[in-house]
Amino acid sequence: MSKKTKYQHLIIYFLAFLINIGSANSQEFAYDKVFFENSIMYGSYYFTSVKYSGKSWIKQTRSKLPVSDKYAFTVGNSLELEYSSSDEGNWSAIVLYDDIRGIDFFNPATHLSFWIHIGIVKDLNSLPKIALLITEEEISKEIHLKKYITSNNRNWQRVLIPLTDFYNEISSSNITGVKYSQSGVTISTNQLFIDQIELVNISNNRSVEQNPELTSTKGYQSHVDIKWKPLVDKNIRYIKIYRSIKDDNNYQAVGIQSPWIPGFTDFIGDNKSTEFSYRITFLDDNYKETSFSNIMSAKTKIMTDEDFLDMIQESNFRYYWEGAEVNSGLALENIPGRNSMIALGASGFGIMAIITGVERDYISKDEAIDRFLKIIQFLKEADRFHGVYPHFLDGETGKIVPFFGLKDNGGDLVETSFLMQGLLTARQYFDGKNIREAEIRNAITEIWNNVEWDWHKRFPNSDFLYWHWSPDQEWIINHKLIGWNETLITYFLAIASPTHSVPASMYYSGWASQLDEAIDYRSNWGNTTQGSKYINGNNYFGIELPVGVSNGGPLFFTHYSFLGLNPHEMTDKYVNYFENNKKIAQINQRYCIENPKNYIGYGEDCWGLTASDGPYDYSANEPKYEKDVGKMTPTGALASFPYTPEASMKALKNYYLNYGDFLYGYYGFRDAFSLTDNWCSPLFMGLNQAPITVMIENYRTGLLWNLFMQNENVQTGLKKLNFANHYLKENE
Ligand code: CA
């Protein structure tokens, strides 16, 4: 228990207030810290920890609390507490905070709030005790729920407990869990349901003034997309969605959406053609509901393979179009996440998704031109270090955000190369003679010409490019770029630059280096000498792999550099990279079929290990026993469409038709899931959504490959590298 005084308590609140002002300046707004809203997965809730001992008992599934679909305060589900308490035993259930990357601007809270529905409780004395967790060890005073219950009827009732009842003082951002535990003795089994556990500030009594209005509904196989008029009222806590079979007028609440996302995907899973009607309401901080919106209808339908590709390309495209940061028009790191922090590499991928969106008629070319004028205006004025962009920028101010730590406060050459891959594609795409398109082309040329790729050699005769440079700490991160990984595009563009190029020999001295340190680097990545000399030559699951660390590594190695760079045209002295990438994808699928760790779901239609969000971290999964933790990442198989169209289509249909109810949302597939752990990421990721749209387009039409490869500087790069180059031959 902390011993700070009341005065210090006020200081904490005052600091929190200042931080909120700062965040308001950079478009970040504060929100309540939510411990439980809905479980994405059925059955049990991943972020819980349940124990019992002696003659006491609490219902659990592999130490997780059960989820009830039958009872819910916020539409979806609630947590079920079913227990019996003995004086010769004990039980406890902790609901842990799911620490989402970038969700770190919390309202200073005054109360713990949750909603309770009493199922079977004969004696209120046997209601649980409640405590708050700072760490596993540091637990607050335990207090009796009974004291805060106003009635034992079976309606949902709100429990509001002042935080000062737990601690003398506490900052909401330090609270990591809510613990429910045994109190008293039960005669028989008790059952209650708990929902919407959060830390709130009860002085927030803001009501919603805006009237809800639906603007579109569109039916697909098994789901309907719903959109509403943009939200202007900051007091809207949730959008609540109601559905009825058309003309039945029997509306049921089917979901809630947070204001972070401008629409809702209602996954029905009916696999037939049915016409549904929708209407929505808004909820305020106190869950008071507005009146209903207008009604709109849409019909679900059976879809062809082509329809599936269209649908998936469009939903993932929306992340970069509707989900973009407002001021810069560029991509956020993840949604939900920071609202004003843009990620430069993801933005480069998103630029290619937006171009795809024009060609697929999701938006008009004029709308895209407006967006690109905004993008280039922002990029021209944003922080750069020797022409190199950092990993993250503040979308409002254009200043660097050292989100990965204070050492990473300068240029990031790899992120810049992903951005430039997108920008060079755009320079090729906007080829109109009008002033607006010329302005886009000229700005991109200026940005491209200013990138000092040669600065990142660090030494005049360097063998390697270096990933980061800091204005005050220089080369402190000291990360040399050594392939095989996602940085082929970085070497390629550095060699292709018309103004700050590095020697073409660095492709073999750096990227494919044979120096001891490069061999060590590769051995350390894969924890094996296989592939440590860049070339590999071993057989994995019956497939001989010419180039690659370990048995090929995570699949993003075959995606990020090849959104623009056409691997068909990339043949160095070792291999053709389309053939090599295809083998890496096939190895990945065969590993998942073999499934040596017996994870649930893995198979020919559930494969694609790569980098993604996980229950507790973002990490790279690989098709290897030691590097496979059981999480599956949809972008792995779906961005591999050009390499493995049949296997990728199988995965697409499996993910959508069998898991769509939890895995598919407004911005496409959620980042990752684990059936073994019964966990699904709440996130859509900037790095992982666009490669799906872009690589499916490359598979269907070659659009982005053709644009990027036609660029004259790219052609120069290929010439310098002396790669087999069909474009040059055809265009001579
Ligand atoms: Ca709920």
XYZ file of C-alpha atoms and ligand atoms in Angstrom:
733
model
C 0.000 0.000 0.000
C 1.391 3.385 -0.956
C 1.892 5.989 1.736
C 1.418 9.136 -0.307
C -0.561 11.969 1.188
C -3.804 13.416 -0.078
C -1.798 16.375 -1.372
C 0.354 14.115 -3.510
C -2.812 12.488 -4.713
C -3.909 15.837 -6.109
C -0.558 16.227 -7.838
C -1.091 12.930 -9.616
C -4.453 14.126 -10.869
C -3.022 17.460 -11.900
C -0.238 15.765 -13.887
C -2.787 13.518 -15.529
C -4.729 16.655 -16.433
C -1.629 18.230 -18.014
C -0.921 15.070 -19.965
C -4.461 15.166 -21.275
C -4.012 18.739 -22.430
C -0.820 17.711 -24.199
C -2.587 14.828 -25.810
C -5.439 17.042 -26.938
C -2.894 19.131 -28.810
C -1.732 16.100 -30.719
C -5.270 14.889 -31.345
C -5.086 12.137 -28.763
C -8.179 12.218 -26.603
C -8.515 10.475 -23.281
C -10.846 7.566 -22.679
C -11.883 5.304 -19.833
C -9.758 2.289 -19.023
C -11.869 -0.752 -19.889
C -11.132 -4.167 -18.399
C -14.017 -5.965 -20.015
C -16.517 -4.975 -22.672
C -17.083 -8.153 -24.701
C -15.019 -11.254 -25.278
C -14.223 -11.558 -28.987
C -14.153 -15.349 -28.545
C -16.948 -17.603 -27.320
C -16.623 -19.933 -24.376
C -14.099 -18.244 -22.147
C -12.326 -14.929 -21.776
C -8.580 -15.029 -22.358
C -7.587 -12.185 -20.039
C -8.741 -13.833 -16.833
C -7.070 -16.005 -14.240
C -9.213 -18.304 -12.100
C -8.279 -20.457 -9.095
C -10.017 -22.460 -6.397
C -8.953 -24.671 -3.522
C -10.309 -27.034 -0.853
C -14.063 -27.466 -0.848
C -14.718 -24.197 -2.680
C -15.253 -24.087 -6.412
C -15.664 -21.652 -9.311
C -16.598 -22.609 -12.857
C -13.677 -22.200 -15.255
C -12.244 -23.448 -18.528
C -8.493 -23.971 -18.353
C -8.242 -21.301 -15.637
C -10.331 -18.788 -17.633
C -13.753 -17.378 -16.758
C -16.711 -18.581 -18.843
C -18.372 -16.107 -21.209
C -22.159 -15.912 -21.299
C -23.844 -15.141 -24.626
C -27.244 -15.337 -22.967
C -26.805 -12.393 -20.628
C -25.133 -9.148 -21.591
C -25.333 -5.553 -20.503
C -23.327 -4.229 -23.431
C -24.527 -6.309 -26.386
C -22.361 -9.308 -27.054
C -21.610 -11.149 -23.853
C -20.720 -10.969 -20.176
C -18.538 -12.879 -17.717
C -20.151 -15.640 -15.716
C -19.272 -16.156 -12.055
C -20.683 -19.481 -10.896
C -19.248 -20.566 -7.554
C -19.713 -22.289 -4.261
C -17.878 -21.007 -1.211
C -16.856 -23.221 1.682
C -15.211 -22.224 4.948
C -12.699 -24.964 4.077
C -11.493 -23.467 0.820
C -11.235 -20.409 -1.348
C -11.712 -19.173 -4.907
C -10.724 -16.117 -6.917
C -11.153 -14.767 -10.458
C -8.996 -11.960 -11.792
C -9.993 -9.951 -14.868
C -6.762 -8.628 -16.364
C -6.293 -5.509 -18.423
C -5.480 -6.284 -22.082
C -2.628 -3.869 -22.656
C -3.161 -2.758 -26.256
C -0.279 -1.000 -27.991
C -0.866 2.742 -28.098
C -3.947 2.711 -25.839
C -2.377 4.835 -23.124
C -4.354 8.049 -22.731
C -6.710 7.362 -19.850
C -9.170 9.662 -18.172
C -8.246 10.213 -14.544
C -10.803 7.920 -12.901
C -12.747 8.277 -9.677
C -14.622 4.968 -9.591
C -14.527 1.319 -10.539
C -17.700 0.654 -12.494
C -19.279 -2.589 -13.634
C -22.723 -3.997 -14.250
C -24.033 -7.015 -12.433
C -26.910 -9.366 -13.152
C -27.745 -11.587 -10.212
C -28.690 -15.065 -11.385
C -28.862 -17.273 -8.300
C -27.783 -15.714 -5.019
C -29.750 -16.717 -1.916
C -27.810 -14.563 0.513
C -26.145 -11.266 -0.433
C -23.449 -12.014 2.175
C -22.058 -14.628 -0.229
C -21.438 -12.076 -2.995
C -17.714 -11.833 -3.722
C -15.108 -9.480 -2.349
C -13.432 -7.116 -4.803
C -9.878 -5.816 -5.008
C -7.748 -3.975 -7.562
C -4.372 -5.187 -8.776
C -1.295 -3.101 -9.441
C 0.911 -6.131 -9.961
C 0.335 -9.834 -9.236
C 1.716 -9.187 -5.764
C 0.431 -5.709 -5.045
C -3.259 -5.983 -4.308
C -5.484 -3.322 -2.786
C -7.753 -3.606 0.219
C -10.500 -6.174 -0.400
C -14.004 -4.809 -0.063
C -17.399 -6.505 -0.031
C -19.566 -6.199 -3.116
C -22.677 -6.432 -0.953
C -22.079 -2.930 0.341
C -22.535 -1.490 -3.172
C -25.513 -3.546 -4.299
C -28.806 -1.755 -4.160
C -31.167 -4.656 -4.826
C -31.148 -8.387 -5.390
C -33.571 -8.317 -8.305
C -32.527 -9.814 -11.593
C -32.139 -6.664 -13.687
C -28.723 -5.390 -14.666
C -27.581 -2.912 -12.051
C -24.540 -0.708 -11.971
C -21.937 -1.052 -9.238
C -19.892 2.087 -8.635
C -17.067 1.896 -6.111
C -14.903 4.932 -5.290
C -11.250 4.113 -5.989
C -10.435 5.654 -2.618
C -12.278 2.716 -0.999
C -9.496 0.492 -2.373
C -6.493 2.781 -2.008
C -5.826 6.099 -0.435
C -4.819 7.245 -3.876
C -4.238 5.567 -7.187
C -3.754 6.541 -10.814
C -6.007 4.610 -13.170
C -3.167 3.847 -15.553
C -1.465 1.765 -12.844
C -4.374 -0.589 -12.261
C -3.820 -3.871 -14.098
C -6.664 -6.071 -12.904
C -9.887 -6.485 -10.956
C -10.103 -9.405 -8.567
C -13.319 -11.107 -7.462
C -12.885 -13.568 -4.615
C -14.693 -15.666 -2.071
C -16.549 -14.037 0.760
C -18.753 -15.907 3.213
C -20.165 -19.379 2.711
C -22.794 -20.457 0.194
C -25.532 -22.975 0.930
C -25.795 -23.879 -2.756
C -24.091 -22.770 -5.977
C -24.273 -19.037 -6.715
C -24.412 -17.569 -10.196
C -23.987 -14.008 -11.343
C -22.973 -12.180 -14.478
C -20.618 -9.233 -14.739
C -20.210 -6.906 -17.706
C -18.533 -3.681 -18.811
C -15.847 -3.469 -16.129
C -14.092 -0.107 -16.346
C -12.608 2.824 -14.487
C -14.734 5.930 -14.860
C -14.918 9.509 -13.740
C -18.395 10.110 -12.366
C -18.191 13.827 -12.987
C -18.464 12.967 -16.710
C -22.193 13.389 -17.105
C -22.161 14.363 -20.706
C -25.151 13.633 -22.856
C -25.251 12.968 -26.582
C -26.781 15.660 -28.781
C -26.147 14.168 -32.237
C -28.930 12.168 -33.844
C -27.889 8.796 -35.266
C -28.236 8.433 -39.023
C -27.445 5.441 -41.215
C -25.929 6.293 -44.586
C -25.418 2.893 -46.216
C -25.866 -0.842 -45.852
C -24.347 -3.438 -48.161
C -24.865 -7.184 -48.173
C -22.271 -9.877 -48.803
C -22.266 -13.610 -48.199
C -22.920 -14.016 -44.468
C -22.503 -10.384 -43.488
C -23.821 -6.864 -43.936
C -21.689 -3.716 -43.684
C -23.386 -0.747 -42.059
C -22.189 2.851 -42.169
C -23.389 5.903 -40.335
C -23.026 9.645 -40.751
C -19.634 10.705 -39.345
C -19.650 11.310 -35.603
C -19.127 14.892 -34.479
C -20.393 14.509 -30.919
C -17.452 13.614 -28.688
C -19.824 12.286 -26.020
C -20.839 9.211 -27.995
C -19.530 6.230 -26.086
C -20.874 3.451 -28.303
C -22.947 2.979 -31.407
C -25.563 0.266 -30.817
C -26.720 -1.735 -33.834
C -30.135 -3.375 -34.229
C -31.173 -5.860 -36.908
C -34.482 -7.334 -38.048
C -35.506 -9.578 -40.924
C -36.916 -7.034 -43.359
C -40.564 -6.102 -42.687
C -40.673 -8.233 -39.505
C -40.100 -5.191 -37.297
C -38.622 -7.440 -34.681
C -35.374 -5.589 -34.024
C -32.724 -7.279 -31.900
C -29.562 -5.570 -30.706
C -26.695 -7.351 -32.498
C -23.636 -5.377 -31.467
C -21.940 -2.256 -30.254
C -19.175 -0.371 -31.998
C -16.747 2.105 -30.528
C -16.444 5.526 -32.199
C -12.913 4.515 -33.316
C -14.395 2.723 -36.320
C -16.814 4.475 -38.712
C -18.989 1.446 -39.510
C -19.957 -2.030 -38.382
C -19.673 -5.474 -39.889
C -22.659 -7.566 -38.856
C -21.518 -11.137 -39.349
C -24.659 -13.256 -39.610
C -23.140 -16.433 -41.015
C -26.344 -17.388 -42.854
C -24.727 -18.410 -46.165
C -27.908 -17.634 -48.091
C -29.810 -14.673 -49.451
C -31.875 -12.844 -46.846
C -32.940 -9.213 -46.656
C -32.258 -7.526 -43.309
C -33.117 -4.098 -41.954
C -30.975 -2.081 -39.586
C -31.224 0.875 -37.274
C -28.843 2.292 -34.684
C -28.736 4.359 -31.523
C -25.937 6.112 -29.619
C -25.018 5.465 -25.988
C -23.503 8.085 -23.707
C -21.070 7.674 -20.780
C -23.880 6.455 -18.564
C -25.248 4.108 -21.226
C -28.289 6.257 -21.793
C -29.597 5.578 -25.274
C -30.687 8.094 -27.915
C -33.719 7.587 -30.118
C -33.437 5.344 -33.185
C -31.936 6.309 -36.517
C -33.558 5.852 -39.890
C -33.905 2.278 -41.159
C -31.837 0.865 -44.034
C -31.906 -2.603 -45.577
C -29.535 -4.910 -47.430
C -29.636 -8.441 -48.756
C -27.019 -11.109 -48.132
C -26.036 -13.245 -51.123
C -23.988 -16.222 -52.210
C -20.627 -15.106 -53.602
C -18.132 -16.364 -56.201
C -14.367 -16.587 -55.662
C -13.988 -13.248 -57.482
C -16.581 -11.689 -55.157
C -14.603 -12.907 -52.147
C -11.431 -11.282 -53.469
C -13.295 -8.001 -54.108
C -14.743 -8.024 -50.608
C -11.458 -8.751 -48.834
C -9.532 -6.193 -50.893
C -12.085 -3.498 -50.125
C -12.391 -4.056 -46.373
C -8.609 -4.047 -45.898
C -8.328 -0.948 -48.117
C -10.683 0.927 -45.759
C -8.058 0.848 -43.024
C -5.985 3.333 -45.075
C -8.902 5.304 -46.500
C -11.525 5.684 -43.787
C -9.182 4.773 -40.933
C -6.376 7.169 -41.880
C -5.039 9.822 -39.523
C -7.089 12.953 -40.200
C -4.445 15.608 -40.819
C -1.820 13.655 -42.782
C -4.087 11.143 -44.537
C -1.531 8.446 -43.659
C -1.790 5.146 -41.825
C -2.068 4.537 -38.102
C 0.087 1.880 -36.466
C -2.938 -0.111 -35.303
C -6.670 0.380 -34.785
C -7.673 0.721 -32.039
C -4.504 2.497 -30.927
C -2.998 5.954 -31.038
C -5.240 8.294 -33.024
C -2.597 10.733 -34.179
C 0.544 8.610 -34.544
C 1.258 7.525 -38.092
C 3.568 4.693 -39.098
C 5.635 5.429 -42.204
C 6.141 1.896 -43.516
C 2.472 1.014 -43.109
C 1.673 4.291 -44.872
C 3.772 3.228 -47.868
C 1.813 -0.019 -48.055
C -1.442 1.916 -47.614
C -0.603 4.235 -50.511
C -0.559 1.160 -52.761
C -3.872 -0.018 -51.279
C -5.420 3.388 -52.073
C -4.243 3.149 -55.699
C -5.840 -0.297 -55.832
C -9.009 1.279 -54.435
C -9.242 3.657 -57.409
C -8.787 0.870 -59.950
C -11.421 -1.243 -58.166
C -13.852 1.710 -58.013
C -14.002 1.892 -54.228
C -13.174 5.583 -54.622
C -12.796 7.978 -57.568
C -9.437 9.079 -58.917
C -10.290 12.655 -57.927
C -10.840 11.606 -54.325
C -7.477 9.836 -54.393
C -5.795 12.938 -55.830
C -7.241 15.036 -52.982
C -5.844 12.544 -50.498
C -2.406 12.446 -52.120
C -2.175 16.243 -52.173
C -2.749 16.130 -48.421
C -0.190 13.326 -48.003
C 2.584 15.074 -49.921
C 1.923 18.381 -48.199
C 2.354 16.626 -44.860
C 5.433 14.630 -45.890
C 7.188 17.698 -47.318
C 6.990 19.448 -43.949
C 7.441 16.484 -41.622
C 10.593 15.623 -39.644
C 13.332 13.979 -41.686
C 16.922 13.149 -40.861
C 19.182 13.409 -43.906
C 15.998 12.965 -45.915
C 15.114 9.789 -44.042
C 11.769 9.562 -42.230
C 11.460 8.148 -38.732
C 9.362 5.106 -37.883
C 6.527 7.205 -36.380
C 5.341 10.781 -36.812
C 2.697 12.812 -35.078
C 0.005 13.369 -37.691
C -0.911 16.793 -36.367
C 2.552 18.316 -35.966
C 4.735 16.240 -38.307
C 7.180 15.727 -35.438
C 8.874 12.435 -34.645
C 7.279 10.192 -32.000
C 9.988 7.962 -30.461
C 7.390 5.310 -29.666
C 9.918 2.452 -29.590
C 12.218 4.244 -27.153
C 14.479 7.257 -26.909
C 17.272 5.671 -28.947
C 14.920 5.475 -31.912
C 14.612 9.253 -32.304
C 15.908 9.704 -35.843
C 15.806 8.269 -39.339
C 14.581 4.744 -40.038
C 15.882 3.634 -43.425
C 13.727 0.506 -43.692
C 10.446 2.287 -42.933
C 11.530 4.979 -45.398
C 12.112 2.373 -48.093
C 8.597 0.955 -47.551
C 7.221 4.487 -47.809
C 9.249 5.203 -50.958
C 8.079 1.948 -52.559
C 4.532 3.300 -52.242
C 5.390 6.855 -53.288
C 7.297 5.784 -56.425
C 4.289 3.639 -57.377
C 2.055 6.701 -56.892
C 4.408 8.877 -58.968
C 3.902 6.416 -61.803
C 0.154 6.134 -61.268
C -0.700 9.845 -61.232
C 0.406 10.454 -64.792
C -2.273 13.009 -65.774
C -1.261 16.274 -67.417
C -3.286 18.382 -64.959
C -1.625 20.592 -62.321
C -2.814 18.514 -59.389
C -1.254 15.269 -60.574
C 1.900 17.103 -61.641
C 2.150 18.529 -58.121
C 1.967 15.022 -56.670
C 4.666 13.747 -59.031
C 6.968 16.698 -58.381
C 6.626 16.458 -54.623
C 7.389 12.737 -54.676
C 10.439 13.346 -56.848
C 11.667 15.945 -54.381
C 11.108 13.644 -51.382
C 12.774 10.720 -53.189
C 15.754 12.777 -54.317
C 16.315 14.048 -50.781
C 16.634 10.617 -49.161
C 20.331 10.232 -48.285
C 20.616 6.486 -48.658
C 24.397 6.883 -48.764
C 24.396 8.560 -45.315
C 23.222 5.239 -43.881
C 26.418 3.549 -45.051
C 27.962 5.154 -41.952
C 31.508 4.649 -43.330
C 32.718 5.622 -46.843
C 33.618 2.051 -47.812
C 30.970 0.327 -45.726
C 29.804 -3.140 -46.687
C 26.426 -2.568 -45.038
C 23.546 -0.153 -44.753
C 22.539 0.748 -41.196
C 18.889 0.761 -40.118
C 18.757 3.810 -37.788
C 20.476 7.117 -37.298
C 19.816 9.468 -34.380
C 20.613 13.217 -34.455
C 22.024 13.152 -30.902
C 23.096 9.518 -30.492
C 24.171 8.789 -34.071
C 24.529 5.047 -34.758
C 23.677 3.909 -31.232
C 21.229 1.215 -32.338
C 23.941 -0.109 -34.693
C 21.692 -2.461 -36.649
C 23.228 -3.555 -39.958
C 20.868 -4.626 -42.713
C 21.640 -8.229 -43.577
C 19.366 -10.449 -45.718
C 17.414 -12.688 -45.982
C 14.603 -10.637 -44.453
C 12.230 -7.794 -45.323
C 14.954 -5.243 -46.209
C 15.692 -6.209 -49.827
C 13.697 -3.156 -50.950
C 15.980 -0.944 -48.821
C 19.142 -2.081 -50.608
C 17.353 -1.963 -53.934
C 16.166 1.637 -53.576
C 19.504 2.752 -52.130
C 21.184 1.400 -55.254
C 18.483 2.856 -57.555
C 18.572 6.394 -56.108
C 19.433 9.035 -58.730
C 20.922 11.415 -56.138
C 22.292 9.545 -53.101
C 22.920 6.037 -54.379
C 25.133 3.410 -52.817
C 27.280 1.090 -54.962
C 25.460 -1.872 -56.522
C 28.191 -4.061 -55.028
C 26.540 -3.534 -51.613
C 23.838 -5.966 -52.692
C 26.403 -8.764 -52.354
C 28.660 -7.152 -49.722
C 25.779 -6.171 -47.400
C 22.418 -7.780 -48.134
C 23.895 -11.150 -49.198
C 27.145 -10.674 -47.226
C 29.492 -13.601 -46.674
C 31.403 -11.898 -43.827
C 31.557 -13.749 -40.495
C 29.391 -11.160 -38.768
C 26.674 -11.605 -41.400
C 26.854 -15.387 -41.010
C 26.568 -14.945 -37.226
C 23.635 -12.561 -37.628
C 21.710 -15.088 -39.710
C 22.598 -17.960 -37.377
C 21.303 -15.928 -34.453
C 18.028 -15.170 -36.184
C 17.236 -18.781 -36.948
C 19.267 -20.403 -34.171
C 20.702 -22.630 -36.900
C 23.505 -22.485 -39.443
C 21.015 -23.402 -42.172
C 20.783 -20.392 -44.443
C 23.480 -18.559 -42.518
C 25.432 -17.953 -45.736
C 22.384 -16.426 -47.423
C 22.026 -19.431 -49.685
C 20.357 -22.368 -48.026
C 19.952 -25.477 -50.220
C 18.283 -27.672 -47.594
C 15.005 -29.516 -47.980
C 12.052 -28.638 -45.771
C 8.885 -30.702 -45.922
C 10.001 -32.010 -49.311
C 10.807 -28.565 -50.745
C 14.334 -27.442 -51.549
C 14.898 -23.857 -50.436
C 17.589 -22.005 -52.443
C 17.798 -18.816 -50.307
C 16.607 -17.967 -46.799
C 17.521 -17.987 -43.119
C 16.448 -21.027 -41.171
C 13.673 -22.638 -43.221
C 12.610 -19.411 -44.885
C 11.490 -17.327 -41.930
C 8.204 -15.499 -41.384
C 6.152 -14.754 -44.498
C 6.436 -10.967 -44.316
C 9.934 -11.433 -45.757
C 8.166 -12.414 -49.003
C 5.612 -9.570 -48.845
C 6.963 -6.198 -47.678
C 9.692 -5.820 -50.322
C 7.561 -7.328 -53.068
C 4.449 -5.160 -52.993
C 6.057 -3.115 -55.765
C 9.226 -4.982 -56.583
C 8.035 -7.730 -58.926
C 9.810 -10.902 -57.778
C 9.458 -12.377 -61.272
C 11.987 -9.738 -62.387
C 14.362 -10.300 -59.505
C 16.975 -12.881 -60.357
C 20.359 -12.483 -58.726
C 23.270 -14.887 -59.015
C 21.521 -17.316 -56.643
C 17.850 -17.540 -57.491
C 14.718 -16.036 -58.960
C 12.753 -14.499 -56.092
C 9.307 -15.422 -57.311
C 10.353 -19.073 -57.245
C 12.070 -18.635 -53.893
C 9.109 -16.807 -52.308
C 6.734 -19.440 -53.597
C 8.804 -22.133 -51.905
C 8.829 -20.198 -48.625
C 5.016 -20.001 -48.781
C 4.735 -23.711 -49.599
C 7.055 -24.638 -46.722
C 4.865 -22.540 -44.430
C 1.701 -24.327 -45.540
C 3.257 -27.805 -45.316
C 4.510 -27.052 -41.806
C 0.976 -26.072 -40.773
C -0.445 -29.260 -42.320
C 2.123 -31.304 -40.395
C 1.417 -29.212 -37.258
C 4.084 -30.700 -35.007
C 2.812 -28.852 -31.930
C -0.781 -30.029 -32.399
C -2.333 -26.586 -32.394
C -6.080 -26.493 -32.957
C -7.154 -25.493 -36.456
C -3.812 -25.657 -38.284
C -4.037 -27.318 -41.691
C -4.053 -26.809 -45.431
C -6.673 -24.075 -45.038
C -5.190 -22.512 -41.884
C -1.582 -21.522 -42.443
C 0.614 -18.445 -42.866
C 2.936 -17.929 -39.892
C 4.392 -14.419 -39.898
C 4.784 -11.361 -37.650
C 1.665 -10.293 -35.788
C 0.030 -9.212 -32.589
C -0.131 -11.894 -29.909
C -1.904 -12.198 -26.555
C 0.944 -10.303 -24.876
C 3.276 -9.031 -27.618
C 3.921 -8.419 -31.285
C 6.260 -11.127 -32.521
C 7.262 -13.120 -35.586
C 5.959 -16.664 -35.859
C 7.811 -19.023 -38.183
C 7.124 -22.501 -39.545
C 9.476 -24.011 -37.000
C 8.838 -25.840 -33.743
C 10.641 -23.284 -31.545
C 9.119 -20.256 -33.304
C 5.487 -21.301 -33.434
C 3.318 -20.237 -30.508
C -0.013 -21.260 -32.017
C -1.245 -17.867 -33.230
C -2.376 -17.711 -36.842
C -2.133 -14.518 -38.884
C -4.500 -14.098 -41.860
C -2.142 -11.772 -43.771
C 0.399 -14.626 -43.982
C -1.614 -16.743 -46.399
C -3.619 -13.901 -47.998
C -0.672 -11.684 -48.974
C 0.846 -14.838 -50.531
C -1.858 -15.030 -53.232
C 0.590 -14.484 -56.132
C 2.741 -17.393 -54.915
C 0.096 -19.889 -53.824
C -3.318 -18.892 -55.234
C -5.131 -22.153 -54.451
C -3.747 -22.554 -50.943
C -4.380 -18.847 -50.248
C -8.007 -19.099 -51.443
C -8.549 -22.111 -49.176
C -7.272 -20.094 -46.222
C -9.390 -17.073 -47.185
C -12.599 -19.114 -47.272
C -11.780 -20.968 -44.070
C -10.968 -17.757 -42.174
C -14.050 -16.008 -43.484
C -16.703 -18.723 -43.563
C -15.692 -20.642 -40.432
C -14.166 -17.951 -38.212
C -15.623 -14.750 -39.669
C -17.920 -14.147 -36.699
C -14.920 -13.304 -34.541
C -12.136 -12.785 -37.089
C -13.722 -10.545 -39.718
C -14.481 -6.887 -39.102
C -14.853 -3.495 -40.718
C -11.174 -3.288 -41.763
C -10.904 -6.911 -42.894
C -9.413 -9.714 -40.875
C -8.255 -9.052 -37.314
C -4.517 -9.395 -36.981
C -4.186 -12.873 -35.469
C -5.985 -15.568 -33.502
C -5.280 -18.740 -31.592
C -7.927 -21.440 -31.365
C -5.675 -23.299 -28.942
C -5.628 -20.360 -26.525
C -9.150 -19.236 -27.473
C -7.777 -15.768 -28.178
C -8.281 -13.290 -31.029
C -6.485 -9.986 -31.460
C -8.752 -6.945 -31.187
C -6.419 -5.143 -33.598
C -6.237 -4.288 -37.238
C -2.540 -3.632 -38.017
C -1.161 -1.031 -40.399
C 1.607 -3.342 -41.573
C -0.654 -6.318 -42.183
C -3.928 -5.141 -43.744
C -2.573 -3.456 -46.927
C -0.357 -6.335 -48.112
C -3.590 -8.369 -48.426
C -5.216 -5.811 -50.752
C -2.023 -5.112 -52.697
C -0.797 -8.678 -53.197
C -4.274 -9.909 -54.209
C -4.235 -7.097 -56.798
C -0.787 -8.154 -57.998
C -2.144 -11.686 -58.304
C -5.210 -10.528 -60.229
C -3.775 -7.835 -62.530
C -0.143 -7.099 -61.594
C -1.207 -3.445 -61.106
C 1.261 -2.377 -58.416
C 4.138 -4.464 -59.784
C 3.639 -2.924 -63.231
C 3.509 0.639 -61.944
C 6.548 0.366 -59.699
C 8.678 -1.554 -62.198
C 7.989 0.974 -64.981
C 9.620 3.718 -62.932
C 12.819 4.893 -64.632
C 14.872 4.907 -61.418
C 13.711 1.386 -60.654
C 14.807 0.330 -64.121
C 18.173 1.945 -63.516
C 18.457 -0.034 -60.286
C 17.774 -3.285 -62.113
C 20.378 -2.412 -64.746
C 22.968 -1.604 -62.098
C 22.270 -4.937 -60.408
C 22.365 -6.748 -63.734
C 19.235 -8.711 -62.801
C 17.305 -10.544 -65.463
C 14.857 -7.866 -66.410
C 11.904 -8.627 -68.674
C 10.719 -5.031 -68.596
C 13.934 -3.698 -70.085
C 13.972 -6.408 -72.712
C 10.344 -5.796 -73.664
C 10.675 -2.028 -73.699
C 13.950 -1.741 -75.570
Ca -20.702 -6.973 -22.795
